[in-house]
Short mmCIF file of C-alpha atoms and ligand atoms in Angstrom, two decimals:
data_model
loop_
_atom_site.label_atom_id
_atom_site.label_comp_id
_atom_site.label_asym_id
_atom_site.label_seq_id
_atom_site.Cartn_x
_atom_site.Cartn_y
_atom_site.Cartn_z
CA MET A 1 0.30 0.29 0.01
CA ARG A 2 1.62 3.48 -0.82
CA LYS A 3 2.22 5.44 2.38
CA ALA A 4 1.31 8.69 3.54
CA ILE A 5 2.82 10.90 6.22
CA VAL A 6 0.08 12.99 8.09
CA VAL A 7 1.75 15.96 10.07
CA GLY A 8 -0.36 17.64 13.41
CA SER A 9 -2.88 15.52 14.89
CA GLY A 10 -5.34 17.74 15.58
CA ALA A 11 -8.81 19.09 13.37
CA GLY A 12 -7.01 19.35 10.39
CA GLY A 13 -4.88 16.27 10.73
CA ALA A 14 -6.57 13.64 12.68
CA THR A 15 -9.11 14.32 10.01
CA ALA A 16 -7.16 13.21 7.24
CA ALA A 17 -5.36 10.77 8.81
CA ARG A 18 -9.31 9.07 9.46
CA GLU A 19 -10.19 9.62 5.72
CA LEU A 20 -6.61 8.63 4.47
CA GLN A 21 -6.07 5.32 5.68
CA GLY A 22 -6.94 2.18 3.83
CA LYS A 23 -6.23 3.87 0.58
CA TYR A 24 -2.71 4.69 1.74
CA ASP A 25 -0.33 3.42 5.13
CA VAL A 26 -0.86 6.55 7.33
CA THR A 27 1.57 7.39 9.88
CA VAL A 28 0.93 10.74 11.82
CA LEU A 29 3.83 12.18 13.50
CA GLU A 30 2.84 14.79 16.34
CA ALA A 31 5.27 17.28 18.49
CA GLY A 32 3.60 16.81 21.15
CA GLY A 33 2.27 13.81 23.58
CA GLU A 34 -0.58 12.74 25.15
CA PHE A 35 -3.20 15.26 26.43
CA ARG A 36 -3.90 15.62 29.99
CA PRO A 37 -6.40 18.18 31.67
CA PHE A 38 -5.62 21.07 33.63
CA SER A 39 -6.24 19.50 37.17
CA ALA A 40 -4.92 22.15 39.60
CA ASN A 41 -6.90 23.76 42.35
CA LEU A 42 -7.82 26.80 41.62
CA SER A 43 -7.33 28.52 44.90
CA ARG A 44 -3.31 27.48 44.95
CA ILE A 45 -3.28 29.54 41.65
CA GLU A 46 -4.80 32.20 43.51
CA ILE A 47 -2.53 32.63 45.97
CA LEU A 48 0.71 32.09 43.62
CA LYS A 49 -0.61 34.67 41.55
CA ARG A 50 -1.34 36.91 44.90
CA ILE A 51 2.64 36.48 45.83
CA GLY A 52 3.47 38.28 42.52
CA LEU A 53 4.22 34.50 40.87
CA MET A 54 2.17 34.43 37.93
CA ARG A 55 2.85 37.42 35.47
CA ASP A 56 3.75 36.24 31.95
CA ALA A 57 1.16 34.46 30.18
CA ARG A 58 4.14 32.00 28.52
CA GLU A 59 4.49 30.78 32.04
CA ILE A 60 1.64 28.77 31.22
CA ARG A 61 3.38 25.73 30.40
CA PHE A 62 4.44 25.31 34.15
CA LEU A 63 1.31 24.43 35.10
CA PHE A 64 -0.09 23.35 31.78
CA GLY A 65 2.62 21.87 29.22
CA GLN A 66 -0.39 21.46 26.59
CA MET A 67 -0.68 24.78 26.04
CA LYS A 68 1.33 26.58 24.19
CA ALA A 69 2.26 30.74 24.46
CA ARG A 70 3.92 32.60 22.80
CA LYS A 71 4.33 36.60 22.78
CA THR A 72 4.42 38.85 19.92
CA ARG A 73 6.01 42.57 19.84
CA ASP A 74 2.90 44.43 20.87
CA ARG A 75 2.36 42.08 23.60
CA SER A 76 -0.44 39.78 22.65
CA ILE A 77 -0.48 35.82 23.46
CA MET A 78 -0.75 33.64 20.98
CA ILE A 79 -1.69 29.95 21.64
CA ASN A 80 -1.86 26.58 20.60
CA GLY A 81 -2.04 22.95 21.74
CA GLY A 82 1.13 21.14 21.40
CA ALA A 83 -0.23 17.50 22.80
CA ILE A 84 -2.67 15.02 20.56
CA GLY A 85 -5.45 16.21 19.72
CA GLY A 86 -3.66 19.72 19.13
CA THR A 87 -5.91 22.59 19.66
CA THR A 88 -8.90 21.35 19.65
CA THR A 89 -8.75 19.54 23.13
CA LEU A 90 -8.46 23.30 24.20
CA ALA A 91 -11.70 24.38 22.28
CA THR A 92 -14.74 25.26 24.01
CA GLY A 93 -16.52 23.32 21.82
CA ASN A 94 -18.36 25.36 19.35
CA ALA A 95 -19.64 24.24 16.19
CA LEU A 96 -19.81 26.43 13.17
CA ARG A 97 -20.11 26.38 9.48
CA VAL A 98 -18.02 29.31 8.47
CA ASP A 99 -17.05 29.10 4.94
CA HIS A 100 -18.28 31.67 3.28
CA ASP A 101 -14.95 32.83 1.44
CA LEU A 102 -13.97 28.98 0.49
CA LYS A 103 -17.75 29.15 -1.31
CA ALA A 104 -16.78 32.70 -2.82
CA ILE A 105 -13.81 31.38 -4.50
CA GLY A 106 -15.32 28.06 -5.93
CA ILE A 107 -15.51 25.40 -3.18
CA ASP A 108 -18.44 24.18 -2.37
CA LEU A 109 -17.99 22.05 0.90
CA ASP A 110 -22.17 21.22 1.75
CA ALA A 111 -21.44 17.52 1.11
CA GLU A 112 -18.28 17.83 4.06
CA PHE A 113 -20.86 19.52 6.27
CA GLU A 114 -23.20 17.46 6.18
CA GLU A 115 -21.62 14.17 6.89
CA LEU A 116 -19.49 16.09 9.63
CA TYR A 117 -23.12 17.01 11.04
CA ARG A 118 -24.29 13.42 11.20
CA GLU A 119 -20.88 11.92 12.76
CA VAL A 120 -19.87 14.58 15.69
CA PRO A 121 -22.61 15.38 17.91
CA VAL A 122 -23.45 18.73 18.15
CA SER A 123 -26.03 20.69 20.28
CA THR A 124 -27.17 23.48 22.11
CA ASP A 125 -28.40 21.07 25.03
CA HIS A 126 -26.10 23.20 27.35
CA MET A 127 -28.94 25.73 27.66
CA LYS A 128 -30.64 23.74 29.85
CA ARG A 129 -28.29 24.48 32.42
CA TRP A 130 -27.31 27.72 32.24
CA TYR A 131 -26.66 30.15 35.62
CA PRO A 132 -29.32 32.48 35.90
CA THR A 133 -26.31 35.43 35.35
CA THR A 134 -25.67 33.67 31.92
CA ARG A 135 -29.93 33.78 31.07
CA ARG A 136 -29.66 37.04 32.39
CA ALA A 137 -26.79 38.90 30.34
CA PHE A 138 -29.11 36.47 26.95
CA SER A 139 -31.84 39.06 28.03
CA ILE A 140 -29.55 41.89 28.10
CA PHE A 141 -27.96 41.19 24.53
CA GLN A 142 -31.95 40.59 23.31
CA ASP A 143 -32.74 44.07 25.08
CA MET A 144 -29.74 45.84 23.26
CA HIS A 145 -30.68 44.12 19.71
CA LEU A 146 -27.94 42.07 19.49
CA ASN A 147 -29.49 38.87 18.50
CA PRO A 148 -27.79 36.05 20.42
CA HIS A 149 -27.92 32.49 19.61
CA PRO A 150 -26.61 29.63 21.93
CA MET A 151 -23.56 28.12 20.49
CA PRO A 152 -23.96 24.30 19.24
CA LYS A 153 -21.05 22.63 20.88
CA MET A 154 -19.49 19.39 20.13
CA GLY A 155 -20.14 16.76 21.97
CA ASP A 156 -22.21 14.58 24.95
CA SER A 157 -23.97 17.66 27.04
CA ARG A 158 -24.79 14.73 29.21
CA LYS A 159 -22.10 13.94 30.60
CA CYS A 160 -20.99 17.89 31.04
CA ILE A 161 -20.59 18.61 35.28
CA ASN A 162 -20.39 22.61 34.66
CA CYS A 163 -16.82 22.70 35.38
CA GLY A 164 -15.73 25.66 33.57
CA ARG A 165 -12.72 24.17 32.37
CA CYS A 166 -13.05 23.55 28.53
CA VAL A 167 -9.70 25.47 27.44
CA LEU A 168 -7.71 23.88 29.93
CA GLY A 169 -9.10 20.10 28.16
CA CYS A 170 -12.20 18.37 30.09
CA PRO A 171 -12.25 16.03 32.53
CA GLU A 172 -15.31 14.28 31.78
CA GLY A 173 -14.97 13.27 27.81
CA ALA A 174 -17.78 15.59 27.07
CA LYS A 175 -16.68 17.77 24.91
CA TRP A 176 -15.58 16.31 21.74
CA ASP A 177 -12.20 16.71 20.26
CA ALA A 178 -10.42 15.39 16.97
CA ARG A 179 -8.46 12.98 19.35
CA LYS A 180 -11.99 10.74 18.56
CA PHE A 181 -11.23 11.00 14.87
CA LEU A 182 -7.54 9.86 15.32
CA LYS A 183 -8.46 6.76 17.37
CA ASP A 184 -10.92 6.04 14.49
CA ALA A 185 -7.75 5.95 11.99
CA MET A 186 -5.84 3.79 14.40
CA ARG A 187 -8.53 1.59 14.68
CA LYS A 188 -8.01 1.57 10.97
CA GLY A 189 -4.68 0.95 11.34
CA ALA A 190 -2.97 4.00 11.22
CA THR A 191 0.29 4.96 12.81
CA VAL A 192 0.59 7.68 15.38
CA MET A 193 4.25 8.79 16.25
CA THR A 194 3.98 11.41 19.06
CA GLU A 195 7.18 13.68 20.33
CA CYS A 196 7.96 13.44 16.54
CA ALA A 197 8.56 17.20 15.31
CA VAL A 198 8.94 17.37 11.76
CA GLU A 199 11.93 19.94 10.64
CA ARG A 200 11.06 19.97 6.97
CA VAL A 201 9.86 17.99 4.02
CA ILE A 202 12.35 16.05 1.87
CA ILE A 203 11.57 17.84 -1.66
CA SER A 204 13.64 16.13 -4.87
CA GLY A 205 12.66 16.31 -8.47
CA GLY A 206 8.78 18.54 -8.07
CA LYS A 207 7.86 15.62 -5.66
CA ALA A 208 7.72 15.30 -1.86
CA ARG A 209 9.83 12.07 -0.49
CA GLY A 210 8.99 12.49 3.08
CA VAL A 211 10.17 13.46 6.37
CA ILE A 212 12.70 15.21 8.18
CA PHE A 213 12.19 14.97 12.03
CA LYS A 214 12.99 15.06 15.66
CA GLU A 215 12.66 12.50 18.04
CA GLY A 216 14.25 13.78 21.49
CA TRP A 217 18.01 14.49 20.32
CA ARG A 218 17.62 12.05 17.11
CA THR A 219 17.27 13.24 13.61
CA GLU A 220 15.53 10.82 11.53
CA HIS A 221 13.81 10.37 8.12
CA LEU A 222 10.52 8.97 7.01
CA GLY A 223 9.68 7.76 3.20
CA ALA A 224 6.54 8.94 1.84
CA ASP A 225 4.48 8.89 -1.31
CA LEU A 226 1.98 11.90 -0.46
CA VAL A 227 2.70 14.32 2.74
CA VAL A 228 -0.05 16.08 4.26
CA LEU A 229 0.85 19.01 6.62
CA ALA A 230 -1.66 19.58 9.21
CA ALA A 231 0.29 21.52 12.08
CA GLY A 232 -2.10 24.29 12.35
CA GLY A 233 -1.57 28.23 11.25
CA PHE A 234 1.55 28.64 13.05
CA GLY A 235 3.16 24.99 12.14
CA THR A 236 2.39 24.37 8.70
CA PRO A 237 4.07 27.41 7.48
CA ALA A 238 7.02 27.71 9.45
CA ILE A 239 7.39 23.83 7.70
CA LEU A 240 6.81 24.84 4.46
CA LYS A 241 9.21 27.53 4.79
CA ARG A 242 12.06 25.26 6.70
CA SER A 243 11.33 23.29 3.16
CA GLY A 244 11.62 26.19 0.52
CA VAL A 245 8.02 26.56 0.18
CA GLU A 246 7.17 29.91 0.78
CA CYS A 247 4.23 31.53 2.18
CA GLU A 248 2.35 34.74 1.71
CA ASP A 249 3.19 37.21 5.43
CA ARG A 250 -0.90 36.73 5.62
CA LEU A 251 -1.02 35.34 9.19
CA PHE A 252 -4.73 35.78 10.86
CA VAL A 253 -5.58 34.70 14.31
CA ASP A 254 -8.47 36.09 15.23
CA HIS A 255 -7.57 38.82 18.41
CA VAL A 256 -9.35 38.00 21.31
CA LEU A 257 -10.05 40.55 24.54
CA THR A 258 -11.41 39.99 27.34
CA ILE A 259 -13.64 42.53 28.90
CA ALA A 260 -15.15 41.12 33.10
CA GLY A 261 -16.90 43.04 35.41
CA ARG A 262 -17.74 41.90 39.49
CA VAL A 263 -20.91 40.18 38.83
CA SER A 264 -21.39 38.68 42.59
CA GLY A 265 -22.15 35.25 42.21
CA ALA A 266 -22.10 34.83 38.76
CA ARG A 267 -19.99 32.00 39.08
CA GLN A 268 -19.07 31.40 35.28
CA ASN A 269 -16.15 30.08 36.12
CA THR A 270 -18.18 27.08 36.83
CA GLU A 271 -20.48 27.05 33.57
CA ILE A 272 -19.27 25.75 29.92
CA SER A 273 -17.40 28.59 27.82
CA MET A 274 -18.69 30.53 25.27
CA PRO A 275 -22.41 29.23 26.02
CA PHE A 276 -23.81 32.31 23.17
CA ALA A 277 -22.38 34.74 20.67
CA ALA A 278 -24.08 37.39 19.09
CA GLN A 279 -22.91 37.93 15.78
CA ARG A 280 -21.66 41.60 14.51
CA ASP A 281 -20.14 43.40 11.64
CA GLY A 282 -16.30 42.09 12.11
CA TYR A 283 -16.13 40.49 15.60
CA ILE A 284 -18.26 38.16 17.72
CA LEU A 285 -19.29 38.88 21.37
CA ALA A 286 -19.64 36.23 23.88
CA PRO A 287 -19.21 35.31 27.53
CA TYR A 288 -16.51 33.92 28.84
CA PHE A 289 -14.15 33.06 31.92
CA ASP A 290 -10.81 34.27 30.65
CA TYR A 291 -8.47 31.86 32.72
CA LEU A 292 -5.18 33.24 30.80
CA SER A 293 -6.30 36.87 32.10
CA TYR A 294 -7.59 35.20 35.07
CA PHE A 295 -4.19 33.83 35.93
CA PHE A 296 -1.91 36.07 34.77
CA ASN A 297 -3.39 39.69 34.27
CA ARG A 298 -2.58 42.07 37.56
CA ARG A 299 -5.53 43.94 36.31
CA TRP A 300 -8.13 40.87 36.68
CA LYS A 301 -8.36 41.03 40.48
CA PHE A 302 -11.61 39.57 41.55
CA ARG A 303 -12.69 36.08 42.87
CA ALA A 304 -13.35 33.63 40.04
CA ALA A 305 -16.71 32.95 41.38
CA ASP A 306 -17.60 37.06 40.97
CA THR A 307 -15.97 37.47 37.90
CA PHE A 308 -18.24 37.83 34.43
CA GLY A 309 -16.46 38.29 31.37
CA ILE A 310 -17.56 38.81 27.67
CA MET A 311 -14.70 37.96 24.92
CA ILE A 312 -14.74 40.06 21.98
CA LYS A 313 -13.09 37.79 19.02
CA ILE A 314 -12.37 39.67 15.89
CA ALA A 315 -11.84 38.80 11.84
CA ASP A 316 -8.10 40.84 11.70
CA ASP A 317 -6.53 41.69 9.34
CA CYS A 318 -4.41 39.18 7.12
CA THR A 319 -0.92 40.71 8.18
CA GLY A 320 1.47 38.83 9.97
CA THR A 321 3.93 36.33 9.21
CA VAL A 322 5.42 33.01 11.25
CA HIS A 323 9.79 32.75 11.32
CA GLY A 324 10.27 29.13 13.29
CA ASN A 325 9.14 29.57 16.30
CA ARG A 326 8.88 33.31 15.96
CA ILE A 327 5.14 34.73 15.51
CA GLU A 328 5.17 38.77 13.90
CA LYS A 329 2.09 39.90 14.17
CA THR A 330 0.60 43.37 15.58
CA LEU A 331 -2.75 44.58 15.37
CA THR A 332 -3.83 47.10 12.73
CA ARG A 333 -5.77 49.99 13.43
CA ARG A 334 -9.20 48.42 11.66
CA ASP A 335 -7.81 45.30 14.59
CA ARG A 336 -8.18 48.24 17.25
CA ALA A 337 -11.12 49.49 16.13
CA LYS A 338 -13.30 46.33 16.25
CA LEU A 339 -11.86 45.67 19.92
CA GLU A 340 -12.84 49.36 20.81
CA GLU A 341 -16.20 49.63 19.29
CA GLY A 342 -17.07 45.41 21.08
CA ALA A 343 -15.75 46.64 24.41
CA ALA A 344 -17.84 49.57 24.82
CA THR A 345 -20.76 47.21 24.15
CA CYS A 346 -19.16 44.72 26.73
CA ALA A 347 -18.64 47.53 29.10
CA GLU A 348 -22.06 48.41 28.82
CA ILE A 349 -23.90 44.61 29.18
CA LEU A 350 -21.81 44.28 32.31
CA TRP A 351 -22.97 47.82 33.83
CA ARG A 352 -26.43 45.96 33.01
CA LEU A 353 -25.14 43.04 34.68
CA GLY A 354 -24.64 45.25 37.78
CA ALA A 355 -20.48 45.32 37.46
CA LYS A 356 -19.77 48.94 38.68
CA GLU A 357 -17.86 50.91 36.17
CA ARG A 358 -15.25 50.66 38.62
CA ASP A 359 -15.48 47.13 38.18
CA ILE A 360 -15.18 46.69 35.04
CA VAL A 361 -11.57 45.30 33.74
CA ARG A 362 -9.14 44.16 30.65
CA GLY A 363 -7.78 41.28 30.17
CA THR A 364 -4.87 40.12 27.96
CA ILE A 365 -5.46 40.07 24.41
CA ASN A 366 -4.22 36.83 22.46
CA GLY A 367 -4.79 35.29 19.56
CA GLY A 368 -5.72 31.20 18.82
CA HIS A 369 -7.43 30.72 15.33
CA PRO A 370 -4.15 31.35 13.22
CA GLY A 371 -4.07 30.24 9.62
CA GLY A 372 -3.82 31.87 6.29
CA MET A 373 -0.38 32.19 4.94
CA LEU A 374 -0.79 29.88 2.25
CA PRO A 375 -4.33 31.22 1.25
CA LEU A 376 -6.87 29.07 -1.74
CA THR A 377 -7.15 30.85 -4.26
CA ALA A 378 -10.04 30.49 -7.64
CA GLU A 379 -7.60 28.98 -9.57
CA ASP A 380 -7.14 26.45 -6.91
CA SER A 381 -10.98 25.67 -6.68
CA GLY A 382 -11.07 22.44 -8.17
CA THR A 383 -7.75 21.07 -6.79
CA LEU A 384 -7.34 22.71 -3.21
CA HIS A 385 -3.73 22.56 -3.79
CA PRO A 386 -2.03 25.88 -4.36
CA SER A 387 0.45 26.26 -6.98
CA ALA A 388 3.65 26.44 -4.95
CA LEU A 389 3.55 23.01 -3.57
CA PRO A 390 4.70 19.64 -5.67
CA GLU A 391 2.59 17.23 -6.69
CA ASN A 392 2.02 14.94 -3.83
CA LEU A 393 2.51 17.56 -0.84
CA TYR A 394 -0.86 18.73 0.84
CA VAL A 395 -1.74 20.79 3.18
CA ALA A 396 -5.08 20.42 5.34
CA ASP A 397 -5.26 22.84 7.66
CA ALA A 398 -6.08 26.87 8.49
CA THR A 399 -3.36 27.77 6.04
CA LEU A 400 -5.82 27.71 3.19
CA PHE A 401 -8.33 29.88 4.05
CA PRO A 402 -8.35 33.04 2.67
CA ASN A 403 -9.41 35.06 5.40
CA SER A 404 -9.72 35.45 8.68
CA LEU A 405 -13.49 33.75 9.99
CA GLY A 406 -13.32 35.83 13.57
CA ASN A 407 -15.22 33.09 14.62
CA PRO A 408 -14.39 29.39 15.48
CA PRO A 409 -12.90 27.16 12.81
CA ILE A 410 -12.69 23.84 14.01
CA PHE A 411 -15.43 22.60 11.87
CA THR A 412 -14.63 24.71 8.13
CA ILE A 413 -11.16 23.50 9.33
CA MET A 414 -12.07 19.72 9.08
CA ALA A 415 -14.61 19.96 6.42
CA LEU A 416 -11.85 21.05 4.13
CA ALA A 417 -9.60 18.83 5.45
CA ARG A 418 -11.77 16.21 4.28
CA ARG A 419 -12.00 17.77 1.25
CA VAL A 420 -8.06 18.01 0.47
CA SER A 421 -7.79 14.03 2.00
CA ARG A 422 -9.94 12.99 -0.95
CA MET A 423 -8.32 15.22 -3.39
CA CYS A 424 -5.74 13.13 -2.27
CA LEU A 425 -6.93 9.67 -2.79
CA GLU A 426 -7.74 11.10 -6.37
CA LEU A 427 -3.78 11.07 -7.12
C1 FAD B 1 -8.14 28.34 24.15
C2 FAD B 1 -8.94 28.08 22.67
C3 FAD B 1 -9.92 27.63 22.27
C4 FAD B 1 -10.94 27.32 21.08
N1 FAD B 1 -11.78 27.01 20.99
C5 FAD B 1 -12.58 26.81 19.82
C6 FAD B 1 -14.20 25.90 19.64
O1 FAD B 1 -14.73 26.02 20.65
N2 FAD B 1 -14.35 26.26 18.63
C7 FAD B 1 -13.04 25.80 17.12
O2 FAD B 1 -14.19 26.08 16.06
N3 FAD B 1 -12.55 26.66 17.59
C8 FAD B 1 -11.42 26.63 18.63
N4 FAD B 1 -10.13 27.15 19.09
C9 FAD B 1 -9.56 27.32 17.52
C10 FAD B 1 -9.43 25.86 16.72
O3 FAD B 1 -8.79 24.73 18.64
C11 FAD B 1 -8.17 26.08 15.93
O4 FAD B 1 -8.10 26.47 15.57
C12 FAD B 1 -8.00 24.09 15.55
O5 FAD B 1 -7.85 22.99 16.61
C13 FAD B 1 -6.90 24.14 14.82
O6 FAD B 1 -7.18 23.03 13.82
P1 FAD B 1 -5.66 22.33 12.82
O7 FAD B 1 -5.78 20.89 12.96
O8 FAD B 1 -4.83 23.52 12.39
O9 FAD B 1 -4.31 23.03 13.96
P2 FAD B 1 -3.91 21.99 16.13
O10 FAD B 1 -5.60 21.62 16.21
O11 FAD B 1 -3.25 23.21 16.59
O12 FAD B 1 -2.98 20.84 15.81
C14 FAD B 1 -1.86 21.09 14.96
C15 FAD B 1 -1.08 19.79 16.06
O13 FAD B 1 0.03 19.87 15.16
C16 FAD B 1 0.82 19.72 15.91
N5 FAD B 1 2.44 19.82 15.70
C17 FAD B 1 2.74 21.77 15.31
N6 FAD B 1 4.18 21.73 14.78
C18 FAD B 1 4.59 20.24 14.32
C19 FAD B 1 5.56 19.60 13.70
N7 FAD B 1 6.60 20.09 13.35
N8 FAD B 1 5.88 18.66 13.42
C20 FAD B 1 5.40 18.17 14.18
N9 FAD B 1 3.35 18.05 14.86
C21 FAD B 1 3.10 19.37 15.17
C22 FAD B 1 0.60 20.80 17.40
O14 FAD B 1 1.48 19.86 18.55
C23 FAD B 1 -0.87 20.50 16.91
O15 FAD B 1 -1.32 18.94 17.87
C24 FAD B 1 -9.39 27.82 20.16
C25 FAD B 1 -8.68 27.72 20.25
C26 FAD B 1 -8.45 28.12 21.28
C27 FAD B 1 -6.62 28.52 21.80
S1 SF4 B 2 -17.73 22.53 31.36
FE1 SF4 B 2 -18.60 20.62 30.37
S2 SF4 B 2 -17.46 20.65 28.26
FE2 SF4 B 2 -16.72 21.57 29.65
S3 SF4 B 2 -14.64 21.05 30.58
FE3 SF4 B 2 -16.81 20.75 32.23
S4 SF4 B 2 -17.41 19.22 31.75
FE4 SF4 B 2 -16.58 19.53 29.82
#
């Protein structure tokens, strides 16, 4: 059987491995190890913060090694998952279809989305467990004509215990993540190699011949007939560049800023993250307990149980780039204007919820939806294969998106990765 290498085991990689295994003998190379949810007691973290030991969000790696945090020059924090399942294990489980920009260049993913909705359980059943403050917030959003919608969530809502730690990994297995697709691939015979970080793709004679990867201190080589890169919006362009494939400096990350207020007894920290969202022009608003700010931001000083946050997630301008491990990404004037417009609305909502003006604080700006550095164009719509790539090297993640979504991308990445895999099956 022909051999395929899939790099990365997140939304794109797990989907590709599951599709390809059988027609190809698939090996998944994943830089990280097994995923374990964060299990530390929050009161201990609060003590560490009080004595000044929690200052820099990059230190999250000491508490929770599966979350990778890097800082840009303008001090935004870039987040991604670095273990099996990729960033899907840190996701809040939102399942949205956001493919208008792909449709606009002639890529119709109707069939792939239909299949995904059949295979991945998605529901808004979590609504039944919303706390009174969240219900009140929903009504306030409605009163302000913000048109909120309960968020469709991937997973089995019956298993959810409202622990509020979705972004730290679900301890109950209630939240769906890409490890499920990876297991399917393994059941069909795929091999998954952890702690194997791919350095570059070996390209000669216009074809990908395999990859060079690091396993511990050892440098190894693995040959293949097909290579699919799904190392995420930060990881894939880094590998491409090291392999001599030019990318475009069009990185987007969907910056997030959370505005929070002291709202007594809100208990948002023990409720499912992002229970609903309102779509605005170029950004979304959604209730969100921002752990990154709670852990590391000195302005974030209220008791967790009395903190209610609302995130602004923007569709940012595609202006950044990745150089190896370094991410260059700054907020443009347009990005800042969206954040400011959203922040003013959040402050109004929090005030209506009962927070005093002096008790409304800003969180740490972060980004965790990277992509855009090898964008598909209308010319690629039939092949999903940008011409910069050798014929048997494919990309199956948000690196291919023409623009930022400003919205949760997992479902759209999985639909696209599925289609990309089908193109590979035709090779
Ligand atoms: C806190 C947070 C919450 C989120 N919530 C949601 C949500 O609710 N819904 C939603 O749709 N989206 C959400 N997202 C975004 C979503 O999780 C990611 O956009 C998505 O997982 C990206 O999928 P991917 O396959 O491209 O990359 P990833 O899922 O990041 O997977 C890439 C994998 O490749 C591995 N890798 C990287 N480099 C290498 C290398 N050189 N060699 C080998 N392996 C490598 C990484 O370790 C990783 O496991 C969230 C993101 C964050 C940060
Ligand atoms: S709130 Fe529910 S879905 Fe989220 S981590 Fe806890 S148990 Fe899992």
